[in-house]
Amino acid sequence: MKTKTTLCTLVCTLALTAGAFSQPDFDKVEIKVHPVAGQVSYLEGAGGNIGVFVGDDGVFLIDDQYAPLTDKIVAAVKTLSDKPIRFLVNTHMHPDHTGGNENFGKMGTLIFGHENVRSQMAAAKATQEPPLVTFGEDMSFHINGETVYVFKVPDAHTNGDAYIVFKDTNAIHTGDVYRTTSYPYIDTANGGSFLGTIKAYDLLIEISNADTKIIPGHGVISSVADVRAFRDMLLVIRDRVSRAISDGKTLEQIQAAGLTKEYDAKWESGRRIGSAAAMLEAAHQDLAN
Ligand SMILES: [Zn+2]
């Protein structure tokens, strides 16, 4: 029985890794520039949204999608600034956010990330280059006339997630903790947590106001009201899962009970990442113990 479980864990993890980050046809990918506010924009291509902050001191990037897209990303950045790309922060360790690290490193860009980004990459034998500079709790960049505050949030999507806050511009890049494309994906194999995700949303709400532009890891610019509604949905789901566990239901029964029914049309991804089933599994893992 134990062997079977171990084998399943291994096979499922491999299948998940392959399926989760199945790579697009890079030749066809276009990088689109979306203005956010002030000197902050984001780039949409394939993979996570790239934050771009430009000014006299140089270009500051958040995440870098996949390695084959680096030239296109650099060309898109050039439409915003001809200054060097000096700093890059990885919001977390997933390959659709860190795949370009090696290329940017070779260009002389200094790459930062939470210390767990580096250790999780090593543990996962990731092929991406890890950040050269790591932080524990937080760090600040004082560039382009603004303070950019980067800090670790409660374990949520992974255990190495950071928010990047542009204080004067009033914009926040959340990495994949918050996405507008599906239910939250909680990567429990890399330290993610369902209850931690709720705490990370509480924190995002606390540090935002009605004018804050929230840049999600995937999807479109959101307001604090959008995040509040998303958080409130998770609170409802949390309470339903708790009740089901108290009623003695198994994970399989919880996944089959329609606990997310009224939200599925909007948020079900139809694949494992961003599915109700995967989210309920993560919720069950936190709440059953
Ligand atoms: Zn991710």
Tab-separated table of C-alpha atoms and ligand atoms in Angstrom:
chain	number	residue	atom	x	y	z
A	1	MET	CA	0.000	0.000	0.000
A	2	LYS	CA	2.808	2.336	0.941
A	3	THR	CA	4.654	1.608	-2.325
A	4	LYS	CA	1.478	2.275	-4.271
A	5	THR	CA	0.993	5.642	-2.593
A	6	THR	CA	4.610	6.625	-3.220
A	7	LEU	CA	4.391	5.621	-6.875
A	8	CYS	CA	1.153	7.528	-7.298
A	9	THR	CA	2.675	10.578	-5.656
A	10	LEU	CA	5.620	10.421	-8.040
A	11	VAL	CA	3.561	9.803	-11.184
A	12	CYS	CA	0.996	12.423	-10.241
A	13	THR	CA	3.721	14.956	-9.546
A	14	LEU	CA	5.385	14.275	-12.905
A	15	ALA	CA	2.065	14.460	-14.736
A	16	LEU	CA	1.208	17.645	-12.894
A	17	THR	CA	4.561	19.250	-13.673
A	18	ALA	CA	4.302	18.370	-17.361
A	19	GLY	CA	0.654	19.350	-17.668
A	20	ALA	CA	0.783	22.406	-15.489
A	21	PHE	CA	3.490	24.189	-17.343
A	22	SER	CA	2.994	22.745	-20.817
A	23	GLN	CA	4.762	25.218	-23.022
A	24	PRO	CA	3.065	27.293	-25.693
A	25	ASP	CA	4.290	27.790	-29.263
A	26	PHE	CA	6.761	30.567	-28.497
A	27	ASP	CA	7.052	31.752	-32.113
A	28	LYS	CA	3.395	32.730	-32.017
A	29	VAL	CA	3.500	34.515	-28.657
A	30	GLU	CA	3.101	38.286	-28.788
A	31	ILE	CA	4.156	40.429	-25.853
A	32	LYS	CA	1.558	43.104	-25.141
A	33	VAL	CA	2.301	46.164	-23.014
A	34	HIS	CA	-0.464	47.209	-20.592
A	35	PRO	CA	-0.028	50.540	-18.790
A	36	VAL	CA	-0.919	50.321	-15.075
A	37	ALA	CA	-0.220	53.716	-13.471
A	38	GLY	CA	2.632	56.221	-13.509
A	39	GLN	CA	5.795	54.486	-14.720
A	40	VAL	CA	4.479	50.976	-13.961
A	41	SER	CA	3.220	48.667	-16.710
A	42	TYR	CA	2.811	44.956	-17.150
A	43	LEU	CA	3.626	42.688	-20.067
A	44	GLU	CA	1.303	39.931	-21.135
A	45	GLY	CA	2.752	37.081	-23.171
A	46	ALA	CA	2.868	33.419	-22.175
A	47	GLY	CA	3.227	32.682	-18.479
A	48	GLY	CA	2.967	35.099	-15.596
A	49	ASN	CA	2.373	38.828	-16.017
A	50	ILE	CA	5.681	40.709	-16.041
A	51	GLY	CA	5.763	43.928	-14.018
A	52	VAL	CA	7.859	46.759	-15.512
A	53	PHE	CA	8.888	49.917	-13.668
A	54	VAL	CA	10.938	52.471	-15.606
A	55	GLY	CA	12.718	55.715	-14.733
A	56	ASP	CA	16.056	57.509	-14.659
A	57	ASP	CA	17.810	54.856	-12.563
A	58	GLY	CA	16.941	51.983	-14.869
A	59	VAL	CA	14.376	49.290	-15.485
A	60	PHE	CA	13.005	47.091	-12.695
A	61	LEU	CA	11.230	43.877	-13.741
A	62	ILE	CA	8.992	41.417	-11.912
A	63	ASP	CA	9.215	37.852	-13.309
A	64	ASP	CA	10.381	36.859	-16.796
A	65	GLN	CA	8.129	34.113	-18.277
A	66	TYR	CA	9.990	31.549	-20.446
A	67	ALA	CA	13.552	31.640	-21.816
A	68	PRO	CA	12.586	31.567	-25.533
A	69	LEU	CA	10.613	34.801	-25.002
A	70	THR	CA	13.480	36.873	-23.573
A	71	ASP	CA	14.252	38.729	-26.842
A	72	LYS	CA	10.598	39.652	-27.317
A	73	ILE	CA	10.314	40.747	-23.680
A	74	VAL	CA	13.428	42.928	-23.989
A	75	ALA	CA	12.011	44.468	-27.199
A	76	ALA	CA	8.738	45.262	-25.393
A	77	VAL	CA	10.648	46.822	-22.468
A	78	LYS	CA	12.589	48.968	-24.983
A	79	THR	CA	9.305	50.575	-26.085
A	80	LEU	CA	9.015	51.888	-22.497
A	81	SER	CA	12.640	52.753	-21.704
A	82	ASP	CA	16.116	52.568	-23.233
A	83	LYS	CA	17.743	52.310	-19.797
A	84	PRO	CA	19.401	49.031	-18.727
A	85	ILE	CA	17.314	46.332	-17.025
A	86	ARG	CA	19.058	46.463	-13.668
A	87	PHE	CA	16.864	44.508	-11.242
A	88	LEU	CA	14.421	41.620	-11.492
A	89	VAL	CA	12.376	40.087	-8.675
A	90	ASN	CA	10.930	36.570	-8.914
A	91	THR	CA	7.523	36.432	-7.212
A	92	HIS	CA	7.915	32.640	-6.747
A	93	MET	CA	9.688	29.633	-8.233
A	94	HIS	CA	7.384	28.403	-11.022
A	95	PRO	CA	8.960	28.103	-14.490
A	96	ASP	CA	6.427	30.387	-16.222
A	97	HIS	CA	7.743	33.211	-13.957
A	98	THR	CA	11.453	32.365	-13.794
A	99	GLY	CA	12.265	30.731	-17.150
A	100	GLY	CA	14.117	33.809	-18.440
A	101	ASN	CA	16.374	34.168	-15.367
A	102	GLU	CA	19.472	32.766	-17.036
A	103	ASN	CA	19.150	35.069	-20.054
A	104	PHE	CA	18.575	38.163	-17.931
A	105	GLY	CA	21.431	37.188	-15.612
A	106	LYS	CA	23.779	37.042	-18.618
A	107	MET	CA	22.687	40.558	-19.596
A	108	GLY	CA	23.816	41.768	-16.176
A	109	THR	CA	20.389	42.021	-14.532
A	110	LEU	CA	20.558	41.285	-10.813
A	111	ILE	CA	17.858	38.776	-9.811
A	112	PHE	CA	16.176	38.678	-6.395
A	113	GLY	CA	13.742	36.274	-4.756
A	114	HIS	CA	12.640	34.928	-1.394
A	115	GLU	CA	15.090	32.371	0.018
A	116	ASN	CA	12.481	29.621	-0.473
A	117	VAL	CA	12.405	30.371	-4.212
A	118	ARG	CA	16.021	29.306	-4.334
A	119	SER	CA	15.674	26.302	-2.018
A	120	GLN	CA	12.477	25.026	-3.699
A	121	MET	CA	14.131	25.283	-7.108
A	122	ALA	CA	17.056	23.226	-5.807
A	123	ALA	CA	14.705	20.653	-4.247
A	124	ALA	CA	12.677	20.381	-7.472
A	125	LYS	CA	15.895	20.150	-9.557
A	126	ALA	CA	14.474	23.018	-11.596
A	127	THR	CA	16.290	23.914	-14.800
A	128	GLN	CA	15.735	27.651	-14.308
A	129	GLU	CA	18.525	29.753	-12.846
A	130	PRO	CA	17.703	30.619	-9.203
A	131	PRO	CA	17.783	34.222	-7.927
A	132	LEU	CA	21.322	35.347	-7.043
A	133	VAL	CA	20.178	37.494	-4.126
A	134	THR	CA	17.653	36.191	-1.603
A	135	PHE	CA	15.738	37.801	1.246
A	136	GLY	CA	13.978	36.441	4.340
A	137	GLU	CA	11.222	38.857	5.285
A	138	ASP	CA	11.416	41.928	3.091
A	139	MET	CA	13.570	44.386	1.182
A	140	SER	CA	13.172	47.799	-0.413
A	141	PHE	CA	14.439	49.266	-3.669
A	142	HIS	CA	14.902	53.025	-3.748
A	143	ILE	CA	14.864	53.697	-7.455
A	144	ASN	CA	13.286	55.963	-10.025
A	145	GLY	CA	12.150	58.315	-7.272
A	146	GLU	CA	10.014	55.695	-5.570
A	147	THR	CA	10.205	53.057	-2.835
A	148	VAL	CA	9.465	49.567	-4.081
A	149	TYR	CA	8.721	47.347	-1.105
A	150	VAL	CA	9.057	43.575	-1.570
A	151	PHE	CA	7.934	41.253	1.195
A	152	LYS	CA	7.153	37.615	1.923
A	153	VAL	CA	3.445	36.875	2.362
A	154	PRO	CA	1.941	33.976	4.348
A	155	ASP	CA	2.490	30.625	2.573
A	156	ALA	CA	-0.168	30.763	-0.128
A	157	HIS	CA	0.489	29.723	-3.756
A	158	THR	CA	3.898	28.382	-2.604
A	159	ASN	CA	6.006	29.070	0.486
A	160	GLY	CA	8.163	31.624	-1.323
A	161	ASP	CA	5.571	34.149	-2.504
A	162	ALA	CA	6.250	37.877	-2.435
A	163	TYR	CA	4.131	40.957	-3.041
A	164	ILE	CA	5.845	43.876	-4.746
A	165	VAL	CA	4.400	47.220	-3.651
A	166	PHE	CA	4.958	50.487	-5.551
A	167	LYS	CA	4.106	52.826	-2.724
A	168	ASP	CA	3.842	56.151	-4.543
A	169	THR	CA	2.340	54.755	-7.734
A	170	ASN	CA	-0.132	52.771	-5.597
A	171	ALA	CA	0.237	49.504	-7.482
A	172	ILE	CA	0.913	45.969	-6.212
A	173	HIS	CA	2.127	42.918	-8.139
A	174	THR	CA	0.875	39.801	-6.357
A	175	GLY	CA	2.521	36.985	-8.298
A	176	ASP	CA	0.293	33.914	-8.477
A	177	VAL	CA	-1.124	34.338	-4.978
A	178	TYR	CA	-3.892	36.242	-6.735
A	179	ARG	CA	-5.009	35.470	-10.289
A	180	THR	CA	-8.139	36.451	-12.156
A	181	THR	CA	-8.176	33.469	-14.496
A	182	SER	CA	-9.349	30.646	-12.219
A	183	TYR	CA	-9.715	29.446	-8.650
A	184	PRO	CA	-6.488	30.001	-6.730
A	185	TYR	CA	-3.961	27.274	-7.340
A	186	ILE	CA	-2.308	26.108	-4.153
A	187	ASP	CA	0.917	24.243	-4.881
A	188	THR	CA	1.064	22.193	-1.686
A	189	ALA	CA	4.118	20.280	-2.970
A	190	ASN	CA	5.988	23.603	-2.788
A	191	GLY	CA	4.630	24.724	0.555
A	192	GLY	CA	1.393	26.415	-0.575
A	193	SER	CA	-1.587	26.644	1.794
A	194	PHE	CA	-5.331	27.259	1.390
A	195	LEU	CA	-5.692	29.020	4.753
A	196	GLY	CA	-2.483	30.927	4.055
A	197	THR	CA	-4.014	32.098	0.758
A	198	ILE	CA	-6.938	33.611	2.688
A	199	LYS	CA	-4.470	35.329	5.034
A	200	ALA	CA	-2.505	36.650	2.043
A	201	TYR	CA	-5.733	38.119	0.608
A	202	ASP	CA	-6.555	39.692	3.997
A	203	LEU	CA	-3.134	41.305	3.906
A	204	LEU	CA	-3.576	42.506	0.317
A	205	ILE	CA	-6.904	44.095	1.266
A	206	GLU	CA	-5.318	45.717	4.313
A	207	ILE	CA	-2.501	47.376	2.343
A	208	SER	CA	-4.722	48.512	-0.551
A	209	ASN	CA	-7.181	51.363	-0.946
A	210	ALA	CA	-9.918	52.065	-3.481
A	211	ASP	CA	-7.391	53.434	-5.997
A	212	THR	CA	-4.778	50.671	-5.766
A	213	LYS	CA	-4.037	48.881	-9.043
A	214	ILE	CA	-3.537	45.203	-8.330
A	215	ILE	CA	-1.517	43.284	-10.939
A	216	PRO	CA	-2.280	39.561	-10.672
A	217	GLY	CA	0.110	36.741	-11.622
A	218	HIS	CA	-2.249	35.854	-14.464
A	219	GLY	CA	-5.219	37.846	-15.727
A	220	VAL	CA	-6.174	41.493	-15.633
A	221	ILE	CA	-5.709	44.536	-13.370
A	222	SER	CA	-8.018	44.346	-10.387
A	223	SER	CA	-9.256	46.532	-7.568
A	224	VAL	CA	-9.367	45.819	-3.864
A	225	ALA	CA	-13.119	45.198	-4.274
A	226	ASP	CA	-12.331	42.348	-6.697
A	227	VAL	CA	-9.895	40.834	-4.198
A	228	ARG	CA	-12.418	41.198	-1.372
A	229	ALA	CA	-15.077	39.342	-3.374
A	230	PHE	CA	-12.585	36.593	-4.229
A	231	ARG	CA	-11.519	36.303	-0.568
A	232	ASP	CA	-15.149	36.167	0.559
A	233	MET	CA	-15.765	33.273	-1.830
A	234	LEU	CA	-12.883	31.386	-0.218
A	235	LEU	CA	-14.345	32.038	3.242
A	236	VAL	CA	-17.634	30.455	2.135
A	237	ILE	CA	-15.768	27.481	0.660
A	238	ARG	CA	-13.611	27.151	3.794
A	239	ASP	CA	-16.700	26.970	6.014
A	240	ARG	CA	-18.388	24.414	3.758
A	241	VAL	CA	-15.298	22.190	3.724
A	242	SER	CA	-14.984	22.492	7.528
A	243	ARG	CA	-18.592	21.457	7.975
A	244	ALA	CA	-18.206	18.531	5.584
A	245	ILE	CA	-15.118	17.335	7.478
A	246	SER	CA	-17.032	17.552	10.803
A	247	ASP	CA	-19.790	15.516	9.155
A	248	GLY	CA	-17.208	12.806	8.486
A	249	LYS	CA	-16.960	13.295	4.722
A	250	THR	CA	-13.874	12.081	2.856
A	251	LEU	CA	-11.948	14.233	0.390
A	252	GLU	CA	-13.550	12.390	-2.533
A	253	GLN	CA	-17.019	13.040	-1.103
A	254	ILE	CA	-16.145	16.708	-0.548
A	255	GLN	CA	-14.953	17.047	-4.145
A	256	ALA	CA	-18.177	15.441	-5.390
A	257	ALA	CA	-20.542	17.439	-3.150
A	258	GLY	CA	-20.905	20.559	-5.331
A	259	LEU	CA	-19.495	22.838	-2.616
A	260	THR	CA	-18.342	25.380	-5.219
A	261	LYS	CA	-21.329	25.044	-7.540
A	262	GLU	CA	-22.369	28.693	-7.804
A	263	TYR	CA	-18.786	29.803	-8.504
A	264	ASP	CA	-17.735	27.165	-11.039
A	265	ALA	CA	-19.039	28.899	-14.169
A	266	LYS	CA	-16.749	31.829	-13.449
A	267	TRP	CA	-13.679	30.243	-11.867
A	268	GLU	CA	-13.347	26.549	-12.798
A	269	SER	CA	-10.289	26.209	-15.061
A	270	GLY	CA	-11.205	22.819	-16.478
A	271	ARG	CA	-7.690	21.504	-15.804
A	272	ARG	CA	-5.975	20.602	-12.579
A	273	ILE	CA	-4.331	23.993	-11.983
A	274	GLY	CA	-7.103	26.371	-11.019
A	275	SER	CA	-9.707	23.625	-10.621
A	276	ALA	CA	-12.201	23.368	-7.769
A	277	ALA	CA	-11.016	19.789	-7.122
A	278	ALA	CA	-7.385	20.824	-6.552
A	279	MET	CA	-8.408	23.778	-4.384
A	280	LEU	CA	-10.714	21.565	-2.282
A	281	GLU	CA	-7.878	19.080	-1.832
A	282	ALA	CA	-5.657	21.874	-0.503
A	283	ALA	CA	-8.472	23.134	1.753
A	284	HIS	CA	-9.056	19.607	3.058
A	285	GLN	CA	-5.336	19.210	3.768
A	286	ASP	CA	-5.342	22.362	5.944
A	287	LEU	CA	-8.704	21.844	7.637
A	288	ALA	CA	-8.614	18.104	8.344
A	289	ASN	CA	-5.532	18.459	10.529
B	1	ZN	ZN	2.803	29.951	-10.092
